[in-house]
Amino acid sequence: MTGPGGRSDEPRTWFVDPLTGQPLETETEAERTLPIPVVRDTVTRRRLRLRPTLGVLGLVIVLVVGTTATYQARTAPPPSAQDLVLPDPVMPTRIEPVIAGWQPVQSDDHPLVFDAPPDWNLEEPDVAIGYETPAGELVTLQGVARYHRDFCPGSDLSARAMAGFTTIDEGEVGGTAQAAEETTLRWAEAAYGSLGEGQHPKTEIGKAGPVTMLGGGATATAVTTTVVPTADAPCPAPSVAITAIALPLRALPGSGRYHVLLVLADQGIPDAVARDIVLKMGATIRRE
């Protein structure tokens, strides 16, 4: 983005004598042609490294606070109070769950919604949770719901399961099945590969299967990869099921990306999230 100023048709600030209305003699030509300063609200990003749960090392939470705005001074006098017309407040649209009693999960970065069971905890829509790979790559989820949050006293932020939206570029894969499979493998490496000091985690890739979604208007593809963590972590689980439900490109045409609902769920523990619950969550995906 180019800042304001520098063109003849843009407003400039002139310094004048308040009594005569004439330009002040002390003003130089350079000062007259300086661009109007731009005042910007800052965008603050905070990352917090957390101890592992779900066998995870290098968990990062990114909180996006505020917006970026640009303001430019004008030489015209401000309008009077009688001229000010305030717009009517816009009330947020309430999104109803597809499954009665479940909770809609929204994301500021994805125009999609899915439902989570009533005993899951929802993060704010502007929260992104991510994992850093041993190579330094960061993969993130937005629109996050977590199951049995803060269950582990040995971890700063723990959960027995987590769900949210992520993406993978269209040019990196050959279709929804490959998009789903590749997403599970990337997250297995990011979340669990670092536990073994760069060793690849043990994985077993399941078969791809269809998931009817978006009101029956599209069919997504689900792949579940089972991961055995390479090292112990606080409150570990014997294995983790990583399920990726990849939407077809026509669900969001023109984006150049496959949008994926990803669910990571501890297995071999009491009250583990079953695959049919994960697929039920995937069937609720729809446009916001």
Short mmCIF file of C-alpha atoms in Angstrom, two decimals:
data_model
loop_
_atom_site.label_atom_id
_atom_site.label_comp_id
_atom_site.label_asym_id
_atom_site.label_seq_id
_atom_site.Cartn_x
_atom_site.Cartn_y
_atom_site.Cartn_z
CA MET A 1 0.00 0.00 0.00
CA THR A 2 1.27 3.47 -0.88
CA GLY A 3 0.87 6.17 1.74
CA PRO A 4 -1.10 9.36 1.05
CA GLY A 5 0.55 12.47 -0.30
CA GLY A 6 2.81 13.11 -3.26
CA ARG A 7 0.11 13.79 -5.89
CA SER A 8 -1.28 17.16 -6.89
CA ASP A 9 -4.87 16.09 -6.39
CA GLU A 10 -4.37 15.09 -2.78
CA PRO A 11 -5.10 17.54 0.09
CA ARG A 12 -2.13 19.25 1.73
CA THR A 13 -1.80 21.09 5.03
CA TRP A 14 -1.13 24.86 4.72
CA PHE A 15 -0.05 27.01 7.67
CA VAL A 16 -1.82 30.42 7.71
CA ASP A 17 -1.98 33.45 9.96
CA PRO A 18 -5.24 33.09 11.93
CA LEU A 19 -5.91 36.87 11.71
CA THR A 20 -5.14 37.60 8.04
CA GLY A 21 -5.66 34.20 6.48
CA GLN A 22 -2.39 34.61 4.58
CA PRO A 23 0.29 31.89 4.35
CA LEU A 24 3.01 32.19 6.94
CA GLU A 25 6.29 33.44 5.53
CA THR A 26 8.36 31.02 7.60
CA GLU A 27 6.99 28.03 5.78
CA THR A 28 9.44 26.60 3.24
CA GLU A 29 8.47 25.06 -0.06
CA ALA A 30 9.79 21.69 1.14
CA GLU A 31 7.48 21.88 4.13
CA ARG A 32 4.53 22.68 1.90
CA THR A 33 5.10 19.63 -0.27
CA LEU A 34 5.68 17.11 2.49
CA PRO A 35 3.09 14.32 2.44
CA ILE A 36 0.43 14.23 5.07
CA PRO A 37 1.63 11.96 7.88
CA VAL A 38 -0.12 8.64 8.17
CA VAL A 39 -1.35 7.43 11.53
CA ARG A 40 -1.74 3.69 11.80
CA ASP A 41 -3.21 1.51 14.48
CA THR A 42 -0.77 -1.26 15.22
CA VAL A 43 -1.41 -4.94 14.65
CA THR A 44 -0.12 -6.82 17.64
CA ARG A 45 0.78 -10.47 17.34
CA ARG A 46 1.74 -12.45 20.38
CA ARG A 47 3.14 -15.95 20.32
CA LEU A 48 3.34 -18.12 23.39
CA ARG A 49 5.34 -21.33 23.35
CA LEU A 50 3.66 -24.02 25.38
CA ARG A 51 4.64 -27.34 26.84
CA PRO A 52 3.48 -30.43 24.94
CA THR A 53 0.13 -32.14 25.25
CA LEU A 54 -1.25 -34.52 22.68
CA GLY A 55 2.45 -35.37 22.34
CA VAL A 56 3.10 -31.89 20.95
CA LEU A 57 6.29 -29.84 21.16
CA GLY A 58 6.56 -26.27 19.98
CA LEU A 59 2.87 -25.35 20.26
CA VAL A 60 2.27 -21.72 19.35
CA ILE A 61 -0.82 -19.59 19.90
CA VAL A 62 -1.09 -16.51 17.69
CA LEU A 63 -3.52 -13.86 18.91
CA VAL A 64 -4.35 -11.16 16.37
CA VAL A 65 -5.43 -7.98 18.12
CA GLY A 66 -6.84 -4.88 16.49
CA THR A 67 -7.01 -3.75 12.89
CA THR A 68 -4.88 -1.60 10.62
CA ALA A 69 -6.35 1.75 9.60
CA THR A 70 -5.07 4.77 7.68
CA TYR A 71 -6.16 8.34 8.38
CA GLN A 72 -5.51 11.47 6.32
CA ALA A 73 -6.02 15.10 7.37
CA ARG A 74 -8.29 17.26 5.22
CA THR A 75 -8.33 21.04 4.90
CA ALA A 76 -12.13 21.28 4.83
CA PRO A 77 -13.76 22.34 8.12
CA PRO A 78 -15.34 19.57 10.19
CA PRO A 79 -19.09 19.10 9.74
CA SER A 80 -21.44 20.52 12.31
CA ALA A 81 -23.27 18.31 14.76
CA GLN A 82 -26.42 18.71 12.64
CA ASP A 83 -24.59 17.29 9.60
CA LEU A 84 -23.37 14.16 11.34
CA VAL A 85 -25.40 11.07 10.51
CA LEU A 86 -24.44 7.92 12.36
CA PRO A 87 -25.20 4.59 10.66
CA ASP A 88 -27.53 2.18 12.34
CA PRO A 89 -25.62 -0.43 14.34
CA VAL A 90 -25.11 -3.70 12.50
CA MET A 91 -26.04 -6.60 14.71
CA PRO A 92 -24.01 -9.77 14.24
CA THR A 93 -25.84 -12.59 12.53
CA ARG A 94 -26.42 -15.49 14.85
CA ILE A 95 -25.35 -18.78 13.35
CA GLU A 96 -27.47 -21.70 14.42
CA PRO A 97 -26.04 -25.21 14.77
CA VAL A 98 -26.93 -27.88 12.27
CA ILE A 99 -27.06 -30.48 15.04
CA ALA A 100 -29.33 -29.55 17.93
CA GLY A 101 -27.35 -28.90 21.11
CA TRP A 102 -23.99 -28.61 19.31
CA GLN A 103 -21.98 -25.38 18.97
CA PRO A 104 -21.12 -23.53 15.74
CA VAL A 105 -17.38 -22.83 15.43
CA GLN A 106 -16.32 -19.77 13.43
CA SER A 107 -13.02 -18.45 12.13
CA ASP A 108 -11.96 -14.95 11.15
CA ASP A 109 -9.73 -16.41 8.41
CA HIS A 110 -12.06 -18.95 6.80
CA PRO A 111 -15.58 -18.33 5.43
CA LEU A 112 -16.68 -21.67 6.87
CA VAL A 113 -18.41 -22.99 9.97
CA PHE A 114 -18.57 -26.41 11.57
CA ASP A 115 -20.36 -27.70 14.67
CA ALA A 116 -18.63 -29.14 17.73
CA PRO A 117 -20.23 -31.27 20.47
CA PRO A 118 -21.55 -29.42 23.53
CA ASP A 119 -18.72 -30.59 25.82
CA TRP A 120 -16.01 -29.02 23.64
CA ASN A 121 -14.53 -25.59 24.47
CA LEU A 122 -14.48 -22.98 21.69
CA GLU A 123 -11.67 -20.50 21.15
CA GLU A 124 -12.34 -16.98 19.91
CA PRO A 125 -12.61 -16.71 16.09
CA ASP A 126 -9.39 -14.66 15.88
CA VAL A 127 -7.25 -17.29 17.63
CA ALA A 128 -4.92 -19.47 15.59
CA ILE A 129 -3.16 -22.49 17.08
CA GLY A 130 -0.15 -23.89 15.31
CA TYR A 131 2.77 -26.28 15.47
CA GLU A 132 6.31 -25.68 14.34
CA THR A 133 8.06 -28.45 12.43
CA PRO A 134 11.68 -29.41 13.12
CA ALA A 135 12.51 -27.52 9.90
CA GLY A 136 10.89 -24.34 11.24
CA GLU A 137 7.68 -24.46 9.17
CA LEU A 138 4.55 -23.33 10.99
CA VAL A 139 1.18 -24.96 10.32
CA THR A 140 -1.90 -23.43 11.90
CA LEU A 141 -5.55 -24.02 12.68
CA GLN A 142 -8.21 -21.31 12.83
CA GLY A 143 -11.72 -21.66 14.16
CA VAL A 144 -10.61 -23.92 16.99
CA ALA A 145 -12.59 -26.18 19.34
CA ARG A 146 -10.90 -28.31 22.01
CA TYR A 147 -12.04 -31.31 24.03
CA HIS A 148 -11.10 -31.81 27.71
CA ARG A 149 -9.15 -28.56 27.69
CA ASP A 150 -6.61 -28.05 30.50
CA PHE A 151 -6.94 -31.66 31.67
CA CYS A 152 -3.20 -32.09 32.27
CA PRO A 153 -1.57 -30.26 35.22
CA GLY A 154 1.88 -30.81 33.68
CA SER A 155 1.11 -28.71 30.60
CA ASP A 156 0.45 -25.00 30.18
CA LEU A 157 -2.34 -25.68 27.68
CA SER A 158 -3.69 -29.17 27.24
CA ALA A 159 -6.53 -30.91 25.41
CA ARG A 160 -7.47 -34.47 24.56
CA ALA A 161 -8.68 -33.40 21.12
CA MET A 162 -8.61 -30.33 18.93
CA ALA A 163 -10.39 -29.34 15.70
CA GLY A 164 -10.09 -26.41 13.33
CA PHE A 165 -9.64 -25.26 9.73
CA THR A 166 -6.39 -25.29 7.81
CA THR A 167 -5.47 -25.11 4.10
CA ILE A 168 -3.15 -26.66 1.56
CA ASP A 169 -2.33 -25.08 -1.81
CA GLU A 170 -4.01 -26.50 -4.90
CA GLY A 171 -0.69 -26.86 -6.75
CA GLU A 172 0.85 -29.06 -4.07
CA VAL A 173 -1.58 -31.97 -4.40
CA GLY A 174 -3.61 -33.72 -7.06
CA GLY A 175 -7.07 -33.81 -5.50
CA THR A 176 -9.05 -33.95 -2.28
CA ALA A 177 -7.80 -37.40 -1.25
CA GLN A 178 -4.17 -36.36 -1.59
CA ALA A 179 -4.91 -33.02 0.09
CA ALA A 180 -6.39 -34.82 3.10
CA GLU A 181 -3.57 -37.38 3.33
CA GLU A 182 -0.78 -34.82 2.92
CA THR A 183 -2.36 -32.59 5.58
CA THR A 184 -2.41 -35.42 8.14
CA LEU A 185 1.24 -36.23 7.44
CA ARG A 186 2.34 -32.60 7.76
CA TRP A 187 0.61 -32.27 11.08
CA ALA A 188 1.99 -35.60 12.30
CA GLU A 189 5.49 -34.33 11.54
CA ALA A 190 4.86 -30.89 13.02
CA ALA A 191 3.13 -32.06 16.19
CA TYR A 192 5.06 -35.23 16.93
CA GLY A 193 8.22 -35.37 14.86
CA SER A 194 9.95 -32.78 17.05
CA LEU A 195 9.44 -34.96 20.11
CA GLY A 196 12.03 -37.39 18.82
CA GLU A 197 14.60 -34.69 18.09
CA GLY A 198 13.90 -34.67 14.37
CA GLN A 199 12.92 -38.33 14.01
CA HIS A 200 9.86 -39.11 11.94
CA PRO A 201 6.92 -40.32 14.02
CA LYS A 202 5.45 -43.73 13.34
CA THR A 203 2.34 -43.30 11.20
CA GLU A 204 -0.31 -45.49 9.62
CA ILE A 205 -2.44 -43.93 6.89
CA GLY A 206 -6.03 -45.06 6.56
CA LYS A 207 -8.17 -45.27 3.44
CA ALA A 208 -9.86 -42.17 2.02
CA GLY A 209 -13.63 -42.00 2.35
CA PRO A 210 -16.42 -39.60 1.33
CA VAL A 211 -18.15 -37.15 3.67
CA THR A 212 -21.35 -35.52 2.44
CA MET A 213 -21.44 -31.91 3.56
CA LEU A 214 -22.60 -28.38 2.76
CA GLY A 215 -26.25 -29.35 2.85
CA GLY A 216 -25.65 -32.24 0.50
CA GLY A 217 -24.27 -29.94 -2.18
CA ALA A 218 -20.70 -31.27 -2.07
CA THR A 219 -18.72 -34.29 -0.98
CA ALA A 220 -15.52 -33.89 1.00
CA THR A 221 -12.83 -36.55 1.44
CA ALA A 222 -11.66 -37.80 4.84
CA VAL A 223 -8.37 -39.50 5.66
CA THR A 224 -7.29 -40.60 9.15
CA THR A 225 -3.62 -41.14 9.97
CA THR A 226 -2.79 -42.86 13.26
CA VAL A 227 0.36 -41.54 14.94
CA VAL A 228 2.45 -43.15 17.66
CA PRO A 229 4.46 -40.35 19.32
CA THR A 230 8.21 -40.88 19.33
CA ALA A 231 8.67 -39.82 22.96
CA ASP A 232 6.69 -39.35 26.15
CA ALA A 233 5.03 -36.03 26.98
CA PRO A 234 3.02 -34.84 29.98
CA CYS A 235 -0.18 -36.90 30.23
CA PRO A 236 0.55 -38.85 27.04
CA ALA A 237 -1.79 -41.05 25.03
CA PRO A 238 -0.80 -44.35 23.38
CA SER A 239 -1.66 -42.94 19.94
CA VAL A 240 -3.29 -40.02 18.21
CA ALA A 241 -5.79 -40.09 15.34
CA ILE A 242 -5.32 -37.20 12.91
CA THR A 243 -8.30 -36.86 10.59
CA ALA A 244 -8.31 -34.42 7.68
CA ILE A 245 -11.58 -33.68 5.87
CA ALA A 246 -10.66 -31.88 2.64
CA LEU A 247 -13.29 -29.86 0.79
CA PRO A 248 -13.42 -29.88 -3.02
CA LEU A 249 -12.15 -26.77 -4.77
CA ARG A 250 -15.64 -25.91 -5.99
CA ALA A 251 -16.75 -25.43 -2.38
CA LEU A 252 -14.72 -22.19 -2.39
CA PRO A 253 -13.95 -21.53 -6.06
CA GLY A 254 -11.07 -19.25 -6.93
CA SER A 255 -9.25 -19.54 -3.61
CA GLY A 256 -6.46 -21.71 -5.03
CA ARG A 257 -6.47 -23.77 -1.85
CA TYR A 258 -8.11 -26.83 -0.43
CA HIS A 259 -9.81 -25.98 2.85
CA VAL A 260 -9.50 -28.76 5.40
CA LEU A 261 -11.17 -29.49 8.72
CA LEU A 262 -8.48 -31.13 10.82
CA VAL A 263 -9.14 -33.07 14.03
CA LEU A 264 -6.39 -34.39 16.30
CA ALA A 265 -7.69 -36.77 18.97
CA ASP A 266 -5.88 -38.85 21.60
CA GLN A 267 -6.70 -42.57 21.39
CA GLY A 268 -6.41 -45.46 23.83
CA ILE A 269 -7.70 -43.31 26.72
CA PRO A 270 -11.05 -43.11 28.53
CA ASP A 271 -13.61 -40.97 26.69
CA ALA A 272 -11.54 -40.82 23.51
CA VAL A 273 -13.22 -39.04 20.59
CA ALA A 274 -14.51 -41.69 18.21
CA ARG A 275 -14.14 -41.47 14.42
CA ASP A 276 -17.91 -41.30 13.88
CA ILE A 277 -18.04 -38.12 15.98
CA VAL A 278 -15.26 -36.63 13.86
CA LEU A 279 -17.09 -37.48 10.63
CA LYS A 280 -20.31 -36.09 12.11
CA MET A 281 -18.47 -32.82 12.74
CA GLY A 282 -17.26 -32.85 9.13
CA ALA A 283 -20.78 -33.30 7.81
CA THR A 284 -21.78 -29.97 9.41
CA ILE A 285 -19.27 -27.88 7.42
CA ARG A 286 -21.01 -25.07 5.55
CA ARG A 287 -20.43 -21.54 4.28
CA GLU A 288 -20.64 -18.84 6.92
#
